Coordinates of C-alpha atoms in Angstrom, one line a residue:
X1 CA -82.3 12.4 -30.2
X2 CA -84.3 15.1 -32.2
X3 CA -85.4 18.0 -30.3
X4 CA -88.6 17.4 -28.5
X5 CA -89.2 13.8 -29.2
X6 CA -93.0 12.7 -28.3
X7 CA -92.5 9.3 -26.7
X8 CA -95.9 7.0 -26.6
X9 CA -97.4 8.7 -23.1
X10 CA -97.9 12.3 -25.2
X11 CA -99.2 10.4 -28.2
X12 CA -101.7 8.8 -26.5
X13 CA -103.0 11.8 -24.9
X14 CA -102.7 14.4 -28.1
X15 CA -104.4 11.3 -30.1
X16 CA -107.0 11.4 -27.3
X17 CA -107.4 15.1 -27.1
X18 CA -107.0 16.0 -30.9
X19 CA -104.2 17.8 -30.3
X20 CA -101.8 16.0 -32.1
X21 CA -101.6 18.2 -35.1
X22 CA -101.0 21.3 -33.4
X23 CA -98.4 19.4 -30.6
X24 CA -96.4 18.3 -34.1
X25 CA -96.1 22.4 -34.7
X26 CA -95.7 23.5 -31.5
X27 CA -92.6 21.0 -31.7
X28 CA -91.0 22.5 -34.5
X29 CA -90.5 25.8 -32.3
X30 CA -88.3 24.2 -29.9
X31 CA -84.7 24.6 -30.4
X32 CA -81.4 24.0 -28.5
X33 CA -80.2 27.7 -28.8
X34 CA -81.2 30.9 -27.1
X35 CA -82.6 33.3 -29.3
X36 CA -82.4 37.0 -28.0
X37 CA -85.8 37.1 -26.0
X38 CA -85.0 34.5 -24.3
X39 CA -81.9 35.7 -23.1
X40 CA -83.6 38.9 -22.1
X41 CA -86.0 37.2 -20.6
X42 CA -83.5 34.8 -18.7
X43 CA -81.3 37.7 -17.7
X44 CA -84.1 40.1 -16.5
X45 CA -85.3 37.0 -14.2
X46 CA -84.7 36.8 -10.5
X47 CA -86.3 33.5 -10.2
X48 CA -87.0 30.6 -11.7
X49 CA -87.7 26.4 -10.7
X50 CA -85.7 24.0 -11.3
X51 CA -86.6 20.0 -11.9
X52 CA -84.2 17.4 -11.0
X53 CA -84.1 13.4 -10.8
X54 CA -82.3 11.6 -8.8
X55 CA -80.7 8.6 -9.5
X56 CA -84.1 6.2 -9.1
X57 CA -85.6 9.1 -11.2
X58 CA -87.9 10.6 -8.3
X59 CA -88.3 14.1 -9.1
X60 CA -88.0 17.0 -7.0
X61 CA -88.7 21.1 -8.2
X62 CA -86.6 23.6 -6.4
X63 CA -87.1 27.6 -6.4
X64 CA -84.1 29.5 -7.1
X65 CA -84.0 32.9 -6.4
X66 CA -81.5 36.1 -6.6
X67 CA -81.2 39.1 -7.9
X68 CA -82.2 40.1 -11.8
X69 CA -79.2 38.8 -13.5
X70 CA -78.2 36.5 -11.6
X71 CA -78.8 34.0 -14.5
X72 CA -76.3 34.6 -17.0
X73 CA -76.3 33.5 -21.0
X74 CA -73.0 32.3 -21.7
X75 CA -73.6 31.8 -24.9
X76 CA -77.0 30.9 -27.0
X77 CA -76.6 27.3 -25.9
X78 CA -75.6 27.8 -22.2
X79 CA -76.7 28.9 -19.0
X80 CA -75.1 29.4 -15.7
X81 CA -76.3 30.0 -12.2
X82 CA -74.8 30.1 -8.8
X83 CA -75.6 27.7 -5.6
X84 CA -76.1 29.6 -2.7
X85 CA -76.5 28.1 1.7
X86 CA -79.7 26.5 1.6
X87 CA -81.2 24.2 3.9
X88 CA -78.1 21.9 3.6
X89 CA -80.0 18.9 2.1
X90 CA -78.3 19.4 -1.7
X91 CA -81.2 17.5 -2.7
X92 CA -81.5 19.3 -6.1
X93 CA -77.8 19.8 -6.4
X94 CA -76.8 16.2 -5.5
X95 CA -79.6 15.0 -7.8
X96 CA -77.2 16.6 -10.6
X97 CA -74.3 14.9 -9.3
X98 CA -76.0 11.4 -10.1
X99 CA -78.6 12.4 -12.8
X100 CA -77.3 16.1 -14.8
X101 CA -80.5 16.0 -16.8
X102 CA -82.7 19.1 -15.7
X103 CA -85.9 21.3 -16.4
X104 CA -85.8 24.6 -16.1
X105 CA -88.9 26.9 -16.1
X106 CA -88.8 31.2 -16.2
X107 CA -92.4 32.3 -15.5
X108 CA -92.6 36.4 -16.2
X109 CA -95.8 36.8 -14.0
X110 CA -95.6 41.0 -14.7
X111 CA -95.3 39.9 -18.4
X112 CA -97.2 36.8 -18.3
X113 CA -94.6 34.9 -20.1
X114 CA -93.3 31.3 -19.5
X115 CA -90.1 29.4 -21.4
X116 CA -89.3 26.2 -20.7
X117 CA -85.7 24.7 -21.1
X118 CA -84.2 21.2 -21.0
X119 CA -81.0 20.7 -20.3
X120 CA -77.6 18.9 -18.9
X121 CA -76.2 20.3 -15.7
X122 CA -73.1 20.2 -13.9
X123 CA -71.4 21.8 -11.2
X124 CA -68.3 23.0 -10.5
X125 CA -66.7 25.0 -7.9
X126 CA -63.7 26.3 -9.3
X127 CA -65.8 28.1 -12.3
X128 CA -64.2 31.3 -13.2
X129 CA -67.9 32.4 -12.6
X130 CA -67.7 32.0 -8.7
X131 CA -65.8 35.3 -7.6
X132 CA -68.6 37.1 -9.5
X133 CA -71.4 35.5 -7.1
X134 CA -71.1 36.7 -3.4
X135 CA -71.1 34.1 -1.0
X136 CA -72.0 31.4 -3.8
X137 CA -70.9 28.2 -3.2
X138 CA -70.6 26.9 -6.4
X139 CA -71.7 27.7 -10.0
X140 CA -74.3 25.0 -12.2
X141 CA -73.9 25.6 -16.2
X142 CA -76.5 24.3 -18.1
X143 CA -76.1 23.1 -21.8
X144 CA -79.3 23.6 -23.2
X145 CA -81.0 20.7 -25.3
X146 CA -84.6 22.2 -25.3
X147 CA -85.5 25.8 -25.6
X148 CA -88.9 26.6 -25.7
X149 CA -92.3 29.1 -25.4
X150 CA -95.0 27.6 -23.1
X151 CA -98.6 28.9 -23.6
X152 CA -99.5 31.7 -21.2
X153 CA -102.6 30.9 -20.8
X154 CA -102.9 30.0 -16.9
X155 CA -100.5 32.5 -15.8
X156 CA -101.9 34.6 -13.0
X157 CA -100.6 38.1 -13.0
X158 CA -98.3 39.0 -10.0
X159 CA -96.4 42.0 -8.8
X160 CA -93.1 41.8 -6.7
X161 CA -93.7 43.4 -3.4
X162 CA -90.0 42.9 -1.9
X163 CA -87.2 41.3 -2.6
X164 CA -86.0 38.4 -0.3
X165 CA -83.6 39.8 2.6
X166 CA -81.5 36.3 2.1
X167 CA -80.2 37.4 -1.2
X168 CA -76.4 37.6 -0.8
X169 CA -75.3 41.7 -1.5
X170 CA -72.5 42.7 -1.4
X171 CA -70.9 44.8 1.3
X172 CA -73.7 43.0 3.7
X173 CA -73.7 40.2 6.0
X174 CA -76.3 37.8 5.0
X175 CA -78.7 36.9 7.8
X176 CA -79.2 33.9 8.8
X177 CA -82.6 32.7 8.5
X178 CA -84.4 32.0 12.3
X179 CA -85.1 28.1 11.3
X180 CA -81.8 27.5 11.0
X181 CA -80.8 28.3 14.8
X182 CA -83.6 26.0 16.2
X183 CA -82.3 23.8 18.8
X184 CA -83.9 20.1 17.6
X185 CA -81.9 20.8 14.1
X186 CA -78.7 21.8 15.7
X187 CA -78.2 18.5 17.9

């Protein structure tokens, strides 16, 4: 497959819109390697969503969240992030287990910058990455087939008032969040 094939759904539309030109050069800015800021930008994040399929191809979109770094570049093609204790349903994680195809999207609000990548998970949870990664269960590497800008344009300017207090530290018991102990869910 060539990077960022249109298939006859975006056709239709850019033919439609008159965008067809400029879609054919945005295209030729995709690549399937990192370039240095995008690995500043992936490395400086402390969030980002993640899209999964699972194995009927019903999408979901998670949030994953840590602290700045917790995203590593392994190398200008690969990615890796750890799993943390959720709320148990591995619905994103077990999607990769039956369909490894994922998008990933970084959003800079303070920046107002967006990058999209495409990619093929998996998951492993003897990666020499884990003992880095308190209390991760697992880590997800990500070999990148897509690596791309997105326009700004609609991004709304935010500031971080507080990091989450569920963020595994070091040295720290991780607190439980209050849903969790609720009787109907623990029968």
């Amino acid at each position: 497959m060539k990077v960022h094939d249109y298939h006859l759904g975006n056709r239709q539309l850019q033919e439609k819109f008159g965008t067809r030109n400029l879609a054919d050069k945005m295209a030729k800015r995709t690549s399937e390697t990192l370039g240095a800021n995008e690995r500043e930008m992936i490395e400086a994040a402390n969030m980002f969503f993640l899209a999964t399929c699972d194995d009927r191809g019903l999408p979901t979109c998670s949030y994953k969240g840590g602290d700045p770094g917790f995203i590593r570049v392994l190398d200008e093609g690969t990615i890796a992030f750890p799993n943390y204790d959720g709320n148990g349903k591995y619905q994103s994680m077990g999607n990769l287990l039956q369909n490894p195809n994922v998008g990933i999207l970084f959003v800079d609000f303070g920046g107002q910058q967006r990058l999209r990548l495409q990619g093929v998970a998996s998951i492993d949870d003897n990666d020499p990455l884990l003992g880095e990664y308190h209390e991760a269960q697992f880590i997800v590497r990500v070999r990148i087939t897509e690596s791309y800008r997105n326009c700004p344009r609609y991004i709304h300017k935010y500031r971080m008032v507080e990091t989450s207090e569920y963020v595994p530290q070091i040295g720290r018991e991780t607190p439980q969040p209050e849903w969790k102990s609720n009787p109907d869910l623990q029968k």
